[in-house]
GROMACS .gro file of N, CA, C and O in nm:
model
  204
    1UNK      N    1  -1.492  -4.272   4.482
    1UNK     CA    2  -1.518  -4.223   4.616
    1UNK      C    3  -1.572  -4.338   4.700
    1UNK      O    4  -1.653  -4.424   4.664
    2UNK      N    5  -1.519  -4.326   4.809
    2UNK     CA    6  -1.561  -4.474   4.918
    2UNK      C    7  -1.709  -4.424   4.933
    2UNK      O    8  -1.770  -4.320   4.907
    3UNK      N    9  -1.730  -4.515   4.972
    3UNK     CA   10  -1.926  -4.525   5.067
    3UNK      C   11  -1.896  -4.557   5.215
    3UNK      O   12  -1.816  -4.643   5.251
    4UNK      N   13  -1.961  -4.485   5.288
    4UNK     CA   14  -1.959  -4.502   5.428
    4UNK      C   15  -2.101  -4.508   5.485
    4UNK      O   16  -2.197  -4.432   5.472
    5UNK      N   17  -2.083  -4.641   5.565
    5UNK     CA   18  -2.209  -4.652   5.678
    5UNK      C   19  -2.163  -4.661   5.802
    5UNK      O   20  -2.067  -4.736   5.822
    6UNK      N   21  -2.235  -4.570   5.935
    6UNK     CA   22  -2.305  -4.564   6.022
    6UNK      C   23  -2.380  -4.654   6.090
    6UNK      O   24  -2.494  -4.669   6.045
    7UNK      N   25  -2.339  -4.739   6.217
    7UNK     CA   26  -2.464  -4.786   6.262
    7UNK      C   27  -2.399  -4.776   6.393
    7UNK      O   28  -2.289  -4.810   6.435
    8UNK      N   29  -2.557  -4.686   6.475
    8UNK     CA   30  -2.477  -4.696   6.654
    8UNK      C   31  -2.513  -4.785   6.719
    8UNK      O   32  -2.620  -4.837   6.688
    9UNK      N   33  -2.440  -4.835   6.830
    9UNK     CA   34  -2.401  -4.922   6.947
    9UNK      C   35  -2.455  -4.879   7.076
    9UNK      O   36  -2.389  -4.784   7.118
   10UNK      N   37  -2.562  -4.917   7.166
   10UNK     CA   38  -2.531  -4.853   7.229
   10UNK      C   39  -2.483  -5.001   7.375
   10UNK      O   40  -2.504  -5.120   7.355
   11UNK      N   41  -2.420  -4.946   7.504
   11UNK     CA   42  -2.393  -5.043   7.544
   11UNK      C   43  -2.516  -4.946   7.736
   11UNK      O   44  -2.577  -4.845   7.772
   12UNK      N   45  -2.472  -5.082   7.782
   12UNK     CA   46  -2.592  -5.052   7.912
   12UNK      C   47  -2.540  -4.928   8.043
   12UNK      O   48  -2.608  -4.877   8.131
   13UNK      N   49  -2.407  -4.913   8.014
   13UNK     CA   50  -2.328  -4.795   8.094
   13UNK      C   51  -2.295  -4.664   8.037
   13UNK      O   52  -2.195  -4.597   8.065
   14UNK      N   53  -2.403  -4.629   7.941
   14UNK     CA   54  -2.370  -4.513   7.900
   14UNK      C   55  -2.311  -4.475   7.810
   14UNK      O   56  -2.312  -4.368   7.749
   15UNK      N   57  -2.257  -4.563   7.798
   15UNK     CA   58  -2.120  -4.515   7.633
   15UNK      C   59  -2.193  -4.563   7.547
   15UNK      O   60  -2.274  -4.654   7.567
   16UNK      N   61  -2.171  -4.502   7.435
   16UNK     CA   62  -2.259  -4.513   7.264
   16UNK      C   63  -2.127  -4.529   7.157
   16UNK      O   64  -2.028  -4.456   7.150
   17UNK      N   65  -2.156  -4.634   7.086
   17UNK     CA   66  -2.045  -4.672   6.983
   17UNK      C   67  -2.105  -4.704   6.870
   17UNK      O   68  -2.207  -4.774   6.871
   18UNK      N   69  -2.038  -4.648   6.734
   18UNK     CA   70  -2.081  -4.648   6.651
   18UNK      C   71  -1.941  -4.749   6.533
   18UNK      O   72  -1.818  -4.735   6.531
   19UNK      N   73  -2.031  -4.841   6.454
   19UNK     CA   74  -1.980  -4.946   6.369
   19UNK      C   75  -1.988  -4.851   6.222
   19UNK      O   76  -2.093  -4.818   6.167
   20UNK      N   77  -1.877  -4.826   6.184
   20UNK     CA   78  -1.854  -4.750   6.110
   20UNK      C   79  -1.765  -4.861   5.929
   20UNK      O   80  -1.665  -4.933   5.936
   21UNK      N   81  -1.829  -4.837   5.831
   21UNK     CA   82  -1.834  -4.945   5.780
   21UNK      C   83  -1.801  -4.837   5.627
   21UNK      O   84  -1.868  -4.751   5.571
   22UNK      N   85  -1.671  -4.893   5.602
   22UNK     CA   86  -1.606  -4.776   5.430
   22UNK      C   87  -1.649  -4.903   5.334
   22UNK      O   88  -1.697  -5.010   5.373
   23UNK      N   89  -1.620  -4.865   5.195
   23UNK     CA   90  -1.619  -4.936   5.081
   23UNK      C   91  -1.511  -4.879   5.031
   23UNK      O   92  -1.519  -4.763   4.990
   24UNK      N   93  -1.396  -4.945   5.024
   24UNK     CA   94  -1.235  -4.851   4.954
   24UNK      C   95  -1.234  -4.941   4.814
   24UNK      O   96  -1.258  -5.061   4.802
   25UNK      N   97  -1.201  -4.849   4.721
   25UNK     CA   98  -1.182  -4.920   4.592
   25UNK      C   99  -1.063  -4.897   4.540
   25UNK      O  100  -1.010  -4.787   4.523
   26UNK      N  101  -1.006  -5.047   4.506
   26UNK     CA  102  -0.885  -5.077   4.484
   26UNK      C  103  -0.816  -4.990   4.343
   26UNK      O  104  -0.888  -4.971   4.246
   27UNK      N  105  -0.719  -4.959   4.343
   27UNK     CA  106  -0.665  -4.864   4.224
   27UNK      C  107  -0.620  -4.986   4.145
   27UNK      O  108  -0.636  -4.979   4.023
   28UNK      N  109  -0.560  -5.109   4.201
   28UNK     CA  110  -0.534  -5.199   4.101
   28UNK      C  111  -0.573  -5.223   4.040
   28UNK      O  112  -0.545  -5.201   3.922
   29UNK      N  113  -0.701  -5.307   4.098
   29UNK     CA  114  -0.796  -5.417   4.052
   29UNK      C  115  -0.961  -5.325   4.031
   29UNK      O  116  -1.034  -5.335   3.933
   30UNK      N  117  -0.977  -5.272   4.105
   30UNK     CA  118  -1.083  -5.202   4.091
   30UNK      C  119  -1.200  -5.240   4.176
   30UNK      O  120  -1.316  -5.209   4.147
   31UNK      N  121  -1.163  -5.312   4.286
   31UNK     CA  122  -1.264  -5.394   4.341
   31UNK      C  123  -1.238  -5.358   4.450
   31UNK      O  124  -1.128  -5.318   4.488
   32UNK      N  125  -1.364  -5.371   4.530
   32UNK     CA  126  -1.368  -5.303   4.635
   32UNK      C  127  -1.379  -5.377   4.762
   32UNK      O  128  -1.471  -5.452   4.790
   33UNK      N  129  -1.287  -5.352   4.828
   33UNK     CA  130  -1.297  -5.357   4.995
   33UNK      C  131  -1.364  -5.331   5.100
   33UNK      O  132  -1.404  -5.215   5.089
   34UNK      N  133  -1.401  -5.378   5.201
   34UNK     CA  134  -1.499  -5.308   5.321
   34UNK      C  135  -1.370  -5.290   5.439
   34UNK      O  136  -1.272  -5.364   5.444
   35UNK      N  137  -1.384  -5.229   5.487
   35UNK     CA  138  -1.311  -5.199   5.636
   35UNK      C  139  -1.395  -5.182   5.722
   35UNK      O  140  -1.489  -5.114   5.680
   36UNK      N  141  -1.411  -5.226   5.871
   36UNK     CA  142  -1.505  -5.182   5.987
   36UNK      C  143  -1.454  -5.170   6.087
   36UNK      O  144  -1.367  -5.244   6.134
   37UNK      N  145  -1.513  -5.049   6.147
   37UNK     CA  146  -1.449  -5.014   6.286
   37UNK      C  147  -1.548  -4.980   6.356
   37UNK      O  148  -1.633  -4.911   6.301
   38UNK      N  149  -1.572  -5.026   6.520
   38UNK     CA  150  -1.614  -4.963   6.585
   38UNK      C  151  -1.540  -4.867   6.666
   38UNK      O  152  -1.423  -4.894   6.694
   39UNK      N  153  -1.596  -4.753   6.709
   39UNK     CA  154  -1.568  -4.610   6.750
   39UNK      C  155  -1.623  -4.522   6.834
   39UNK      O  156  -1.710  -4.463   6.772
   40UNK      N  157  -1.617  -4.488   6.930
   40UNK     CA  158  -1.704  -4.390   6.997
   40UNK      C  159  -1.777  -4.295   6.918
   40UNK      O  160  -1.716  -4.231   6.832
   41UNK      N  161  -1.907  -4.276   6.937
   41UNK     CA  162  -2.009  -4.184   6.906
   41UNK      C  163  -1.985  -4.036   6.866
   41UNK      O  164  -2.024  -3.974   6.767
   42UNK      N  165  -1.893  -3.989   6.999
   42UNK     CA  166  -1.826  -3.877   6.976
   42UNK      C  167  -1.702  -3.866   6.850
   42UNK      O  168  -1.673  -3.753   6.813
   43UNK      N  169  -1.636  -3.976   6.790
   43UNK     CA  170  -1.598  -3.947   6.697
   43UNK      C  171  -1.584  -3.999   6.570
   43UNK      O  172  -1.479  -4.020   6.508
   44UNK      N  173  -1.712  -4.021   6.532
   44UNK     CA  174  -1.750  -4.085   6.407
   44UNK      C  175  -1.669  -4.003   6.275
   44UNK      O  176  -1.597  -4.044   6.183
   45UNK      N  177  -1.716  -3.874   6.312
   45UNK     CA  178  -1.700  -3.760   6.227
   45UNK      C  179  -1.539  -3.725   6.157
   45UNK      O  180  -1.496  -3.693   6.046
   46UNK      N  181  -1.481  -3.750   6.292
   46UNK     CA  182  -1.311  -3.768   6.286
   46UNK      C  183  -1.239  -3.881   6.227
   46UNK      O  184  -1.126  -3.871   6.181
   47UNK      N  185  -1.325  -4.010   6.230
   47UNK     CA  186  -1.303  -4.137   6.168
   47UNK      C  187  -1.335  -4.114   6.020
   47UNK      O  188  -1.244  -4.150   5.946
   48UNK      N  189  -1.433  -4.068   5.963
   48UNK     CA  190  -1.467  -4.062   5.834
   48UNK      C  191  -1.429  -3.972   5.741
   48UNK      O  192  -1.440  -3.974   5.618
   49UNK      N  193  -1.354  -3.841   5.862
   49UNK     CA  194  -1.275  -3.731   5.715
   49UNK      C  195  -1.115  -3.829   5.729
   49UNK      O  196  -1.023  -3.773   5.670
   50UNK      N  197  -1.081  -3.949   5.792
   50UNK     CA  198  -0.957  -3.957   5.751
   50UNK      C  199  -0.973  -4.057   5.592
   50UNK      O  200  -1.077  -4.084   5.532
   51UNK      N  201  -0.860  -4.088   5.564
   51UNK     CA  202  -0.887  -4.140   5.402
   51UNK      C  203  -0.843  -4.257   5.396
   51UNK      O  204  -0.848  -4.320   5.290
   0.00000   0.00000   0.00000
């Protein structure tokens, strides 16, 4: 199962962005990857049920 972190952004006009940070583990090798995205606030939630 990946690990996911959270960390929000915020910027000086109002909008809030969040750096959204997986651990994917390789089926090959077994070793694991990071991926990062930043994302709007409003959809962190939508970013993290995809797979």
């Amino acid at each position: 199962m990946a690990k996911k972190v959270v960390a929000t952004l915020k910027k000086g006009d109002g909008k809030s962005f969040a750096k959204v940070i997986r651990a994917i583990k390789s089926e090959k090798t077994g070793a694991y990857t990071f991926k990062e995205e930043i994302v709007p606030a409003d959809l962190v939630k939508e970013t993290l049920a995809k797979k």
